[in-house]
Amino acid sequence: MTTYKEIEAYYKDLEEAYNSKQESNRFNKDRSHNATIFRFMLDKSKEIYMFCGELSILRCGFKEHVVKDCGESDGEKIMKAMYDSFTRFLSDDGKKIHIILEKSASSDFVSDLVPKDFFMKALKRRQIELRALGDNLTSKEGLDHFTFTDTQIVRIEQNKIEHSAICTMNEVQYFNKIKTTFDNLNRFAVPVNCYND
């Protein structure tokens, strides 16, 4: 069971590695670490790029897993810290999140997002760009989910179920490869409409 104190130490370790300007790799083993890396990315960047399955990190089920895995008090603190960073990030009009979903989004895609109203407002303000790959694009199968920032923080998932991953910082070649992969996927992605105007 991961505690909030351990997660805060992990965040501090990420920060020290990032500030060193040296190439660094950090393993993350579960959803609480995933939430912390996402929080760190939100705190250290202006633009975030994600290739993911269904944006699970912002869903009720993800939060429930963190609370179950870390205990109610610590799990709630971990998730609150991430949601607070998410809110601060999108409160700045100069910041953006670009998301490509692995599959087409269903009509109720946003129904169980924890920060649903805030997400929808950011989507309408175009601070969140939401796109999806078509179901007929078979080359996406087997691609690991990843997130990266304009500040060269990269997280690549190794296990989509457990959310274990490697976070790499300050590694230009690795960053450029992931950015190229995202750009190539984006050419095949189509906009997702989650609201009715």
Backbone as a printed PyTorch tensor [residue, N CA C, xyz], in Angstrom:
tensor([[[  0.8430,  -1.1840,   0.0000],
         [  0.0000,   0.0000,   0.0000],
         [  0.8900,   1.2500,   0.0000]],

        [[  0.7110,   2.0950,  -0.9900],
         [  1.4930,   3.3230,  -1.1110],
         [  0.8510,   4.4190,  -0.2660]],

        [[  1.6560,   5.1260,   0.5030],
         [  1.1280,   6.2000,   1.3460],
         [  1.3110,   7.5580,   0.6630]],

        [[  0.5680,   8.5390,   1.1400],
         [  0.6970,   9.9000,   0.6240],
         [  2.1190,  10.4220,   0.8620]],

        [[  2.6870,  10.0840,   2.0100],
         [  4.0540,  10.5080,   2.3260],
         [  5.0420,   9.9390,   1.2990]],

        [[  4.8700,   8.6780,   0.9250],
         [  5.7370,   8.0670,  -0.0930],
         [  5.5520,   8.7370,  -1.4550]],

        [[  4.3120,   9.0760,  -1.7710],
         [  4.0240,   9.7410,  -3.0490],
         [  4.6500,  11.1290,  -3.0820]],

        [[  4.5890,  11.8430,  -1.9710],
         [  5.2120,  13.1680,  -1.9240],
         [  6.7370,  13.0570,  -2.0650]],

        [[  7.3290,  12.0090,  -1.4930],
         [  8.7710,  11.7780,  -1.6600],
         [  9.0790,  11.4430,  -3.1230]],

        [[  8.1890,  10.6890,  -3.7690],
         [  8.3550,  10.3510,  -5.1880],
         [  8.2800,  11.6220,  -6.0380]],

        [[  7.3350,  12.5100,  -5.7170],
         [  7.2060,  13.7830,  -6.4360],
         [  8.5030,  14.5950,  -6.2930]],

        [[  9.0220,  14.6430,  -5.0750],
         [ 10.2650,  15.3850,  -4.8240],
         [ 11.4270,  14.7770,  -5.6150]],

        [[ 11.4660,  13.4490,  -5.7010],
         [ 12.4970,  12.7640,  -6.4860],
         [ 12.3770,  13.1240,  -7.9690]],

        [[ 11.1500,  13.1630,  -8.4800],
         [ 10.9290,  13.5820,  -9.8710],
         [ 11.4460,  15.0020, -10.0870]],

        [[ 11.1260,  15.8670,  -9.1380],
         [ 11.5310,  17.2710,  -9.2460],
         [ 13.0530,  17.4210,  -9.2390]],

        [[ 13.7250,  16.7000,  -8.3610],
         [ 15.1900,  16.7620,  -8.3040],
         [ 15.8080,  16.2420,  -9.6000]],

        [[ 15.2610,  15.1530, -10.1200],
         [ 15.7720,  14.5920, -11.3790],
         [ 15.5600,  15.5710, -12.5280]],

        [[ 14.3940,  16.1740, -12.5800],
         [ 14.0720,  17.1320, -13.6380],
         [ 14.9910,  18.3540, -13.5540]],

        [[ 15.1510,  18.8870, -12.3580],
         [ 15.9670,  20.0900, -12.1650],
         [ 17.4530,  19.8490, -12.3980]],

        [[ 17.8880,  18.6030, -12.3360],
         [ 19.3040,  18.2940, -12.5490],
         [ 19.7300,  18.5360, -13.9950]],

        [[ 18.7520,  18.5830, -14.9050],
         [ 18.9970,  18.7480, -16.3460],
         [ 19.7710,  17.5660, -16.9370]],

        [[ 19.9060,  16.5030, -16.1660],
         [ 20.5660,  15.2830, -16.6290],
         [ 19.5030,  14.2740, -17.0580]],

        [[ 19.8570,  13.4110, -17.9890],
         [ 18.9310,  12.3520, -18.3850],
         [ 18.6010,  11.4990, -17.1630]],

        [[ 17.3100,  11.2810, -16.9330],
         [ 16.8680,  10.5230, -15.7610],
         [ 15.7000,   9.6300, -16.1340]],

        [[ 15.6450,   8.4630, -15.5250],
         [ 14.5310,   7.5440, -15.7020],
         [ 13.9790,   7.1810, -14.3340]],

        [[ 12.6600,   7.2170, -14.2110],
         [ 12.0040,   6.8360, -12.9660],
         [ 10.8910,   5.8490, -13.2940]],

        [[ 10.8470,   4.7640, -12.5420],
         [  9.8140,   3.7610, -12.7290],
         [  8.5780,   4.1760, -11.9420]],

        [[  7.4140,   3.9270, -12.4960],
         [  6.2010,   4.0810, -11.6970],
         [  5.4140,   2.7840, -11.7880]],

        [[  4.9620,   2.3130, -10.6410],
         [  4.4390,   0.9530, -10.5620],
         [  2.9280,   0.8300, -10.5050]],

        [[  2.2150,   1.9090, -10.2830],
         [  0.7700,   1.7770, -10.1120],
         [  0.0620,   3.0990, -10.3990]],

        [[ -1.2420,   3.1170, -10.1580],
         [ -2.0500,   4.3010, -10.4680],
         [ -1.6740,   5.5120,  -9.6210]],

        [[ -1.2970,   5.2990,  -8.3580],
         [ -0.9400,   6.4530,  -7.5200],
         [  0.3180,   7.1370,  -8.0610]],

        [[  1.2580,   6.3540,  -8.5590],
         [  2.4490,   6.9300,  -9.1880],
         [  2.0900,   7.5750, -10.5290]],

        [[  1.1850,   6.9580, -11.2730],
         [  0.7120,   7.5220, -12.5410],
         [  0.1090,   8.9070, -12.2930]],

        [[ -0.7620,   8.9990, -11.2820],
         [ -1.3900,  10.2840, -10.9410],
         [ -0.3350,  11.3200, -10.5620]],

        [[  0.7060,  10.8780,  -9.8820],
         [  1.7530,  11.7950,  -9.4310],
         [  2.6110,  12.2790, -10.5940]],

        [[  2.9160,  11.3920, -11.5320],
         [  3.6610,  11.8320, -12.7180],
         [  2.8170,  12.8060, -13.5350]],

        [[  1.5220,  12.5230, -13.6860],
         [  0.6580,  13.4410, -14.4280],
         [  0.6010,  14.7940, -13.7180]],

        [[  0.4810,  14.7730, -12.4060],
         [  0.5030,  16.0140, -11.6180],
         [  1.8090,  16.7710, -11.8580]],

        [[  2.9280,  16.0520, -11.8420],
         [  4.2370,  16.6620, -12.0690],
         [  4.2960,  17.3000, -13.4570]],

        [[  3.7850,  16.5940, -14.4510],
         [  3.7510,  17.1360, -15.8130],
         [  2.9150,  18.4120, -15.8660]],

        [[  1.7800,  18.4010, -15.2080],
         [  0.9180,  19.5850, -15.1730],
         [  1.6390,  20.7640, -14.5260]],

        [[  2.3880,  20.4800, -13.4760],
         [  3.0830,  21.5390, -12.7340],
         [  4.3070,  22.0930, -13.4660]],

        [[  4.8770,  21.3310, -14.3900],
         [  6.1530,  21.7100, -15.0020],
         [  6.0740,  22.0460, -16.4850]],

        [[  4.8870,  22.1580, -17.0510],
         [  4.8160,  22.3540, -18.5020],
         [  3.7020,  23.3130, -18.9010]],

        [[  3.7220,  23.6710, -20.1740],
         [  2.6610,  24.4970, -20.7550],
         [  1.8060,  23.6940, -21.7230]],

        [[  2.3900,  22.6320, -22.2930],
         [  1.6370,  21.7770, -23.2150],
         [  1.9080,  20.3200, -22.8860]],

        [[  0.8280,  19.5360, -22.8850],
         [  0.9030,  18.1030, -22.6140],
         [  0.2580,  17.3740, -23.7810]],

        [[  0.8750,  16.2760, -24.1760],
         [  0.4020,  15.4600, -25.3010],
         [  0.2030,  14.0370, -24.7930]],

        [[ -0.9850,  13.4770, -25.0460],
         [ -1.2950,  12.1360, -24.5490],
         [ -1.8160,  11.2450, -25.6680]],

        [[ -1.3670,  10.0070, -25.6710],
         [ -1.9860,   8.9460, -26.4560],
         [ -2.4390,   7.9240, -25.4270]],

        [[ -3.7500,   7.7540, -25.3020],
         [ -4.2840,   6.9090, -24.2340],
         [ -5.4970,   6.1200, -24.7120]],

        [[ -5.9360,   5.2050, -23.8750],
         [ -7.0850,   4.3830, -24.2200],
         [ -8.3880,   5.1370, -24.1100]],

        [[ -8.6740,   5.6240, -22.8960],
         [ -9.9530,   6.2930, -22.6660],
         [ -9.8510,   7.4280, -21.6510]],

        [[ -8.6680,   7.9360, -21.4610],
         [ -8.4280,   9.0150, -20.5010],
         [ -8.7570,   8.5570, -19.0760]],

        [[ -8.3550,   7.3390, -18.7670],
         [ -8.7210,   6.7270, -17.4870],
         [ -8.2320,   7.5220, -16.2820]],

        [[ -7.1320,   8.2480, -16.4170],
         [ -6.5790,   8.9780, -15.2750],
         [ -7.5620,  10.0110, -14.7090]],

        [[ -8.5100,  10.4530, -15.5160],
         [ -9.4970,  11.4370, -15.0510],
         [-10.8600,  10.8070, -14.7630]],

        [[-10.9430,   9.5030, -14.6890],
         [-12.2190,   8.8200, -14.4960],
         [-12.4300,   8.3790, -13.0490]],

        [[-13.7030,   8.2430, -12.7020],
         [-14.0760,   7.8200, -11.3460],
         [-13.4260,   6.4930, -10.9690]],

        [[-13.3930,   5.5390, -11.9030],
         [-12.8190,   4.2260, -11.6180],
         [-11.3440,   4.2940, -11.2520]],

        [[-10.6060,   5.1930, -11.8760],
         [ -9.1820,   5.3770, -11.5750],
         [ -9.0270,   5.8550, -10.1340]],

        [[ -9.8180,   6.8550,  -9.7750],
         [ -9.7730,   7.3840,  -8.4100],
         [-10.1250,   6.2900,  -7.4030]],

        [[-11.1410,   5.4950,  -7.7190],
         [-11.5420,   4.4090,  -6.8180],
         [-10.3980,   3.4190,  -6.6040]],

        [[ -9.6520,   3.1020,  -7.6570],
         [ -8.4990,   2.1990,  -7.5240],
         [ -7.4310,   2.8040,  -6.6210]],

        [[ -7.1430,   4.0820,  -6.7930],
         [ -6.1220,   4.7330,  -5.9620],
         [ -6.5520,   4.7240,  -4.5010]],

        [[ -7.8120,   5.0420,  -4.2360],
         [ -8.3240,   5.0440,  -2.8620],
         [ -8.2550,   3.6330,  -2.2710]],

        [[ -8.6230,   2.6430,  -3.0610],
         [ -8.5670,   1.2460,  -2.5940],
         [ -7.1230,   0.8170,  -2.3290]],

        [[ -6.2170,   1.1630,  -3.2370],
         [ -4.8180,   0.7430,  -3.1240],
         [ -4.0550,   1.4790,  -2.0230]],

        [[ -4.4270,   2.7170,  -1.7500],
         [ -3.6530,   3.5550,  -0.8230],
         [ -4.3700,   3.8260,   0.4950]],

        [[ -5.5970,   3.3720,   0.6160],
         [ -6.4030,   3.7120,   1.7790],
         [ -7.1520,   5.0010,   1.5000]],

        [[ -8.3020,   5.1550,   2.1430],
         [ -9.1730,   6.2820,   1.8080],
         [ -8.5050,   7.6380,   1.9980]],

        [[ -7.9170,   7.8730,   3.1490],
         [ -7.3270,   9.1850,   3.4340],
         [ -6.1750,   9.5090,   2.4780]],

        [[ -5.2200,   8.5940,   2.3570],
         [ -4.0730,   8.8490,   1.4840],
         [ -4.4770,   8.8900,   0.0140]],

        [[ -5.3640,   7.9850,  -0.3890],
         [ -5.8250,   7.9710,  -1.7790],
         [ -6.5140,   9.2650,  -2.1660]],

        [[ -7.3590,   9.7730,  -1.2770],
         [ -8.0480,  11.0460,  -1.5370],
         [ -7.0450,  12.1940,  -1.6590]],

        [[ -6.0290,  12.2160,  -0.8060],
         [ -5.0090,  13.2730,  -0.8600],
         [ -4.2270,  13.2210,  -2.1710]],

        [[ -3.8690,  12.0110,  -2.5940],
         [ -3.1170,  11.8390,  -3.8440],
         [ -3.9270,  12.3640,  -5.0220]],

        [[ -5.2010,  11.9880,  -5.0610],
         [ -6.0410,  12.4090,  -6.1820],
         [ -6.3560,  13.9010,  -6.1130]],

        [[ -6.5710,  14.4260,  -4.9140],
         [ -6.8390,  15.8640,  -4.7790],
         [ -5.6450,  16.6760,  -5.2830]],

        [[ -4.4350,  16.2290,  -4.9560],
         [ -3.2350,  16.9370,  -5.4240],
         [ -3.1990,  16.9610,  -6.9520]],

        [[ -3.5560,  15.8330,  -7.5880],
         [ -3.5580,  15.7910,  -9.0530],
         [ -4.6640,  16.6830,  -9.6220]],

        [[ -5.8690,  16.5980,  -9.0550],
         [ -6.9780,  17.4270,  -9.5550],
         [ -6.6810,  18.9110,  -9.3690]],

        [[ -6.0420,  19.2730,  -8.2530],
         [ -5.6710,  20.6770,  -8.0320],
         [ -4.6850,  21.1500,  -9.1030]],

        [[ -3.7150,  20.3130,  -9.4430],
         [ -2.7580,  20.6710, -10.5000],
         [ -3.4510,  20.7790, -11.8490]],

        [[ -4.3960,  19.8800, -12.1060],
         [ -5.1720,  19.9040, -13.3490],
         [ -5.9520,  21.2170, -13.4540]],

        [[ -6.5820,  21.6180, -12.3580],
         [ -7.3590,  22.8600, -12.3280],
         [ -6.4570,  24.0770, -12.5310]],

        [[ -5.3230,  24.1170, -11.8380],
         [ -4.3840,  25.2360, -12.0040],
         [ -3.8720,  25.3070, -13.4410]],

        [[ -3.5420,  24.1620, -14.0050],
         [ -3.0200,  24.1060, -15.3730],
         [ -4.0220,  24.7210, -16.3410]],

        [[ -5.2640,  24.2980, -16.2590],
         [ -6.2710,  24.7700, -17.2120],
         [ -6.8720,  26.1220, -16.8390]],

        [[ -6.4750,  26.6640, -15.6990],
         [ -6.8880,  28.0230, -15.3400],
         [ -6.0150,  29.0540, -16.0480]],

        [[ -4.9380,  28.6040, -16.6320],
         [ -4.0280,  29.4570, -17.3930],
         [ -4.3560,  29.2870, -18.8740]],

        [[ -4.8810,  30.3370, -19.4910],
         [ -5.3100,  30.2600, -20.8940],
         [ -4.1870,  29.8990, -21.8580]],

        [[ -2.9430,  30.0640, -21.4510],
         [ -1.8180,  29.7610, -22.3270],
         [ -1.4010,  28.2960, -22.3200]],

        [[ -2.0930,  27.4710, -21.5450],
         [ -1.7240,  26.0590, -21.4390],
         [ -2.7340,  25.1780, -22.1690]],

        [[ -2.2280,  24.0420, -22.7210],
         [ -3.0820,  23.1460, -23.5100],
         [ -2.7380,  21.6860, -23.2630]],

        [[ -3.7530,  20.8450, -23.4340],
         [ -3.5730,  19.3920, -23.4190],
         [ -4.0940,  18.8550, -24.7490]],

        [[ -3.2620,  18.0930, -25.4260],
         [ -3.6170,  17.4700, -26.7060],
         [ -3.7710,  15.9740, -26.4430]],

        [[ -4.9450,  15.4300, -26.7130],
         [ -5.2290,  14.0290, -26.3990],
         [ -5.6400,  13.2870, -27.6620]],

        [[ -5.0220,  12.1300, -27.8760],
         [ -5.4670,  11.2110, -28.9220],
         [ -5.9180,   9.9350, -28.2240]],

        [[ -7.1770,   9.5880, -28.4300],
         [ -7.7140,   8.3450, -27.8850],
         [ -7.4140,   7.2010, -28.8420]],

        [[ -7.1400,   6.0470, -28.2860],
         [ -6.8140,   4.8770, -29.1010],
         [ -8.0050,   4.4350, -29.9510]],

        [[ -9.2100,   4.6070, -29.4110],
         [-10.4200,   4.1790, -30.1210],
         [-11.4080,   5.3320, -30.1800]],

        [[-12.3700,   5.2110, -31.0560],
         [-13.4230,   6.2180, -31.1530],
         [-14.1280,   6.3510, -29.8090]],

        [[-14.4890,   7.5670, -29.4610],
         [-15.1540,   7.8240, -28.1860],
         [-16.6480,   7.5570, -28.3080]],

        [[-17.2210,   7.0050, -27.2450],
         [-18.6630,   6.7740, -27.2210],
         [-19.3800,   8.0820, -26.9200]],

        [[-20.6800,   8.0900, -27.1140],
         [-21.4620,   9.3150, -26.9030],
         [-21.4620,   9.7470, -25.4380]],

        [[-21.2390,   8.8180, -24.5210],
         [-21.2170,   9.1650, -23.0960],
         [-19.7810,   9.2300, -22.5510]],

        [[-18.8470,   9.5570, -23.4240],
         [-17.4220,   9.5620, -23.0850],
         [-17.1180,  10.3630, -21.8230]],

        [[-17.7460,  11.5070, -21.6390],
         [-17.4070,  12.3810, -20.5100],
         [-18.2320,  12.0970, -19.2600]],

        [[-19.1640,  11.1630, -19.3190],
         [-20.1130,  10.9790, -18.2190],
         [-19.4640,  10.6530, -16.8790]],

        [[-18.3600,   9.9180, -16.8560],
         [-17.7590,   9.5750, -15.5640],
         [-16.3840,  10.2120, -15.3410]],

        [[-16.1310,  11.3180, -16.0200],
         [-14.9140,  12.0710, -15.7260],
         [-15.0950,  12.7610, -14.3820]],

        [[-14.0950,  12.7030, -13.5330],
         [-14.2260,  13.3210, -12.2090],
         [-14.3200,  14.8460, -12.3300]],

        [[-13.4190,  15.4860, -13.0590],
         [-13.5550,  16.9410, -13.2210],
         [-14.3790,  17.2740, -14.4680]],

        [[-15.5590,  16.6580, -14.6110],
         [-16.3390,  16.7280, -15.8540],
         [-16.6340,  18.1610, -16.3040]],

        [[-17.2140,  18.9750, -15.4300],
         [-17.5920,  20.3370, -15.8300],
         [-16.3680,  21.1570, -16.2340]],

        [[-15.3130,  21.0400, -15.4620],
         [-14.0850,  21.7760, -15.7670],
         [-13.4890,  21.2940, -17.0820]],

        [[-13.5090,  19.9880, -17.3060],
         [-13.0150,  19.3990, -18.5510],
         [-13.8020,  19.9460, -19.7390]],

        [[-15.1150,  19.9800, -19.6130],
         [-15.9600,  20.4450, -20.7170],
         [-15.7130,  21.9240, -21.0250]],

        [[-15.5420,  22.7350, -19.9900],
         [-15.2510,  24.1590, -20.2070],
         [-13.9210,  24.3330, -20.9390]],

        [[-12.9130,  23.5660, -20.5250],
         [-11.5930,  23.6450, -21.1700],
         [-11.6630,  23.1460, -22.6120]],

        [[-12.4970,  22.1580, -22.8590],
         [-12.6870,  21.6410, -24.2150],
         [-13.3170,  22.7170, -25.1010]],

        [[-14.3120,  23.3990, -24.5810],
         [-14.9750,  24.4660, -25.3510],
         [-14.0430,  25.6530, -25.5880]],

        [[-13.1540,  25.9280, -24.6220],
         [-12.1830,  27.0250, -24.7770],
         [-10.9920,  26.6070, -25.6320]],

        [[-11.0020,  25.3660, -26.0610],
         [ -9.9390,  24.7800, -26.8940],
         [ -8.5970,  24.6870, -26.1740]],

        [[ -8.6580,  24.5890, -24.8600],
         [ -7.4460,  24.2970, -24.0950],
         [ -7.1870,  22.7950, -24.0860]],

        [[ -8.2400,  22.0330, -24.3220],
         [ -8.1140,  20.5900, -24.4980],
         [ -8.4940,  20.2850, -25.9310]],

        [[ -7.5870,  19.6290, -26.6290],
         [ -7.8590,  19.1610, -27.9840],
         [ -8.0440,  17.6500, -27.8720]],

        [[ -9.2320,  17.1750, -28.2140],
         [ -9.5590,  15.7580, -28.0760],
         [ -9.7910,  15.1520, -29.4470]],

        [[ -8.9740,  14.1500, -29.7710],
         [ -9.0640,  13.4700, -31.0630],
         [ -9.0480,  11.9680, -30.8100]],

        [[ -9.4690,  11.2000, -31.8050],
         [ -9.4860,   9.7380, -31.6680],
         [ -9.0630,   9.0800, -32.9660]],

        [[ -8.4400,   7.9360, -32.8220],
         [ -8.0850,   7.1270, -33.9830],
         [ -9.2900,   6.2770, -34.3670]],

        [[ -9.4820,   6.0670, -35.6270],
         [-10.5820,   5.2310, -36.0810],
         [-10.3580,   3.7750, -35.7130]],

        [[-11.4400,   3.0370, -35.6270],
         [-11.3570,   1.6260, -35.2610],
         [-10.6850,   0.7820, -36.3370]],

        [[-10.6170,   1.3000, -37.5530],
         [-10.0370,   0.5230, -38.6520],
         [ -8.5210,   0.7160, -38.8010]],

        [[ -7.9130,   1.5180, -37.9640],
         [ -6.4620,   1.7290, -38.0280],
         [ -5.7660,   0.6400, -37.2020]],

        [[ -5.3800,  -0.4300, -37.8580],
         [ -4.8350,  -1.5870, -37.1430],
         [ -3.4090,  -1.3800, -36.6500]],

        [[ -2.6690,  -0.4640, -37.2230],
         [ -1.2670,  -0.2680, -36.8130],
         [ -1.1470,   0.2840, -35.3940]],

        [[ -2.2360,   0.7620, -34.8180],
         [ -2.1880,   1.2820, -33.4460],
         [ -2.1430,   0.1570, -32.4130]],

        [[ -2.5800,  -1.0430, -32.8220],
         [ -2.5690,  -2.1810, -31.9070],
         [ -1.1360,  -2.4520, -31.4630]],

        [[ -0.9720,  -2.6600, -30.1980],
         [  0.3620,  -2.9390, -29.6780],
         [  1.1720,  -1.7040, -29.3330]],

        [[  0.6750,  -0.5230, -29.6850],
         [  1.3750,   0.7040, -29.3020],
         [  1.1570,   0.9660, -27.8140]],

        [[  2.2190,   1.2660, -27.1130],
         [  2.0870,   1.6170, -25.7030],
         [  1.4950,   3.0120, -25.5800]],

        [[  0.6970,   3.2070, -24.5410],
         [  0.1720,   4.5400, -24.2670],
         [  1.3100,   5.3990, -23.7240]],

        [[  1.2420,   6.6890, -24.0010],
         [  2.3080,   7.5770, -23.5440],
         [  1.7720,   8.9870, -23.3440]],

        [[  2.5200,   9.7440, -22.5670],
         [  2.2570,  11.1640, -22.3380],
         [  3.6100,  11.8640, -22.3590]],

        [[  3.6470,  13.0450, -22.9700],
         [  4.8870,  13.8250, -22.9220],
         [  4.5440,  15.3050, -22.8630]],

        [[  5.5290,  16.0960, -22.4740],
         [  5.3170,  17.5320, -22.3070],
         [  6.2890,  18.3290, -23.1740]],

        [[  5.9890,  19.6010, -23.3120],
         [  6.8900,  20.5070, -24.0260],
         [  8.2070,  20.6940, -23.2740]],

        [[  8.2640,  20.2500, -22.0320],
         [  9.4720,  20.3720, -21.2120],
         [ 10.2650,  19.0610, -21.1590]],

        [[  9.9930,  18.1710, -22.0930],
         [ 10.7270,  16.9130, -22.2750],
         [ 10.5900,  15.9300, -21.1140]],

        [[  9.4070,  15.8830, -20.5310],
         [  9.0730,  14.8260, -19.5790],
         [  8.2430,  13.8170, -20.3690]],

        [[  8.6510,  12.5500, -20.3520],
         [  7.9800,  11.5120, -21.1340],
         [  7.6070,  10.3570, -20.2140]],

        [[  6.3700,   9.9050, -20.3130],
         [  5.9260,   8.7100, -19.5770],
         [  5.3970,   7.7040, -20.5840]],

        [[  5.9780,   6.5040, -20.5970],
         [  5.5120,   5.4420, -21.4930],
         [  5.0510,   4.2700, -20.6440]],

        [[  3.8030,   3.8870, -20.8720],
         [  3.2080,   2.8040, -20.1100],
         [  3.7510,   1.4570, -20.5720]],

        [[  4.0470,   0.6120, -19.6160],
         [  4.4980,  -0.7460, -19.9130],
         [  3.3690,  -1.7530, -19.7450]],

        [[  2.4090,  -1.4130, -18.8920],
         [  1.2890,  -2.3030, -18.6290],
         [  0.0240,  -1.4650, -18.5100]],

        [[ -0.8940,  -1.6270, -19.4690],
         [ -2.1050,  -0.8060, -19.5110],
         [ -3.0640,  -1.1130, -18.3670]],

        [[ -2.9920,  -2.3120, -17.7980],
         [ -3.8850,  -2.6980, -16.7050],
         [ -3.3790,  -2.1460, -15.3740]],

        [[ -2.1160,  -2.3670, -15.0860],
         [ -1.5380,  -1.9360, -13.8130],
         [ -1.0790,  -0.4820, -13.8280]],

        [[ -0.9810,   0.1130, -15.0000],
         [ -0.5190,   1.4940, -15.1720],
         [  0.9480,   1.6680, -14.7860]],

        [[  1.7280,   0.6020, -14.8680],
         [  3.1660,   0.7330, -14.6140],
         [  3.8130,   1.3610, -15.8470]],

        [[  4.8650,   2.1370, -15.6070],
         [  5.4650,   2.8960, -16.7090],
         [  6.8710,   3.3490, -16.3530]],

        [[  7.5290,   3.8910, -17.3480],
         [  8.8260,   4.5410, -17.1690],
         [  8.6410,   6.0310, -17.4710]],

        [[  9.1650,   6.8620, -16.5970],
         [  9.1570,   8.3080, -16.8170],
         [ 10.5970,   8.7300, -17.1010]],

        [[ 10.7880,   9.3560, -18.2480],
         [ 12.1120,   9.8090, -18.6670],
         [ 12.1150,  11.3310, -18.7600]],

        [[ 13.1830,  11.9350, -18.2750],
         [ 13.3040,  13.3900, -18.3250],
         [ 14.6430,  13.7830, -18.9230]],

        [[ 14.6390,  14.8910, -19.6230],
         [ 15.8660,  15.4910, -20.1570],
         [ 16.6110,  14.5740, -21.1280]],

        [[ 15.8780,  13.8190, -21.9300],
         [ 16.5060,  12.9280, -22.9150],
         [ 15.9600,  13.2960, -24.2840]],

        [[ 16.6810,  14.1230, -25.0060],
         [ 16.1980,  14.7360, -26.2430],
         [ 15.8410,  13.7120, -27.3140]],

        [[ 16.6820,  12.7170, -27.5450],
         [ 16.3980,  11.7390, -28.6030],
         [ 15.1200,  10.9540, -28.3130]],

        [[ 14.9550,  10.5150, -27.0950],
         [ 13.7610,   9.7690, -26.6950],
         [ 12.5200,  10.6520, -26.8540]],

        [[ 12.6320,  11.8790, -26.3720],
         [ 11.5440,  12.8470, -26.5070],
         [ 11.1640,  13.0280, -27.9760]],

        [[ 12.1500,  13.2010, -28.8420],
         [ 11.8740,  13.4120, -30.2700],
         [ 11.2020,  12.2070, -30.9150]],

        [[ 11.5800,  10.9920, -30.5190],
         [ 10.9360,   9.7870, -31.0550],
         [  9.4630,   9.7270, -30.6600]],

        [[  9.1820,  10.0190, -29.3970],
         [  7.7940,   9.9840, -28.9240],
         [  6.9850,  11.0930, -29.5840]],

        [[  7.5700,  12.2580, -29.7170],
         [  6.8840,  13.3730, -30.3740],
         [  6.5550,  13.0140, -31.8240]],

        [[  7.4830,  12.3910, -32.5230],
         [  7.2460,  11.9670, -33.9070],
         [  6.1180,  10.9410, -33.9740]],

        [[  6.1030,  10.0040, -33.0340],
         [  5.0190,   9.0120, -32.9890],
         [  3.6760,   9.7070, -32.8000]],

        [[  3.6140,  10.6620, -31.8690],
         [  2.3700,  11.3970, -31.6380],
         [  1.9500,  12.1460, -32.9040]],

        [[  2.8750,  12.8430, -33.5220],
         [  2.5660,  13.6000, -34.7440],
         [  2.0390,  12.6830, -35.8410]],

        [[  2.6170,  11.4970, -35.9790],
         [  2.1440,  10.5420, -36.9810],
         [  0.7420,  10.0370, -36.6550]],

        [[  0.4790,   9.7320, -35.3880],
         [ -0.8630,   9.3000, -34.9860],
         [ -1.8790,  10.4170, -35.2100]],

        [[ -1.4700,  11.6340, -34.9370],
         [ -2.3690,  12.7830, -35.0630],
         [ -2.8490,  12.9740, -36.5020]],

        [[ -2.0460,  12.5660, -37.4680],
         [ -2.4550,  12.6780, -38.8760],
         [ -3.6710,  11.8050, -39.1830]],

        [[ -3.8360,  10.7180, -38.4280],
         [ -4.9510,   9.7950, -38.6560],
         [ -6.1140,  10.0190, -37.6950]],

        [[ -5.9150,  10.8580, -36.6960],
         [ -6.9410,  11.0820, -35.6780],
         [ -7.9680,  12.1030, -36.1580]],

        [[ -9.1900,  11.9340, -35.6720],
         [-10.2730,  12.8590, -36.0190],
         [-10.7890,  13.5200, -34.7450]],

        [[-11.2980,  14.7500, -34.8510],
         [-11.8210,  15.4360, -33.6690],
         [-12.9840,  14.6750, -33.0330]],

        [[-13.0580,  14.7410, -31.7120],
         [-14.1500,  14.1290, -30.9580],
         [-15.0570,  15.2430, -30.4700]],

        [[-16.3320,  15.1380, -30.7420],
         [-17.3110,  16.1220, -30.2830],
         [-18.0140,  15.5580, -29.0540]],

        [[-17.7650,  16.1530, -27.8990],
         [-18.3570,  15.6820, -26.6410],
         [-19.4930,  16.5660, -26.1620]],

        [[-19.8340,  17.5730, -26.9030],
         [-20.8740,  18.4880, -26.4550],
         [-21.7660,  18.8530, -27.6280]],

        [[-22.9590,  19.2440, -27.2830],
         [-23.9330,  19.6450, -28.3030],
         [-24.1160,  21.1500, -28.2470]],

        [[-23.8410,  21.8170, -29.3410],
         [-24.0310,  23.2780, -29.4110],
         [-25.3200,  23.5940, -30.1320]]])
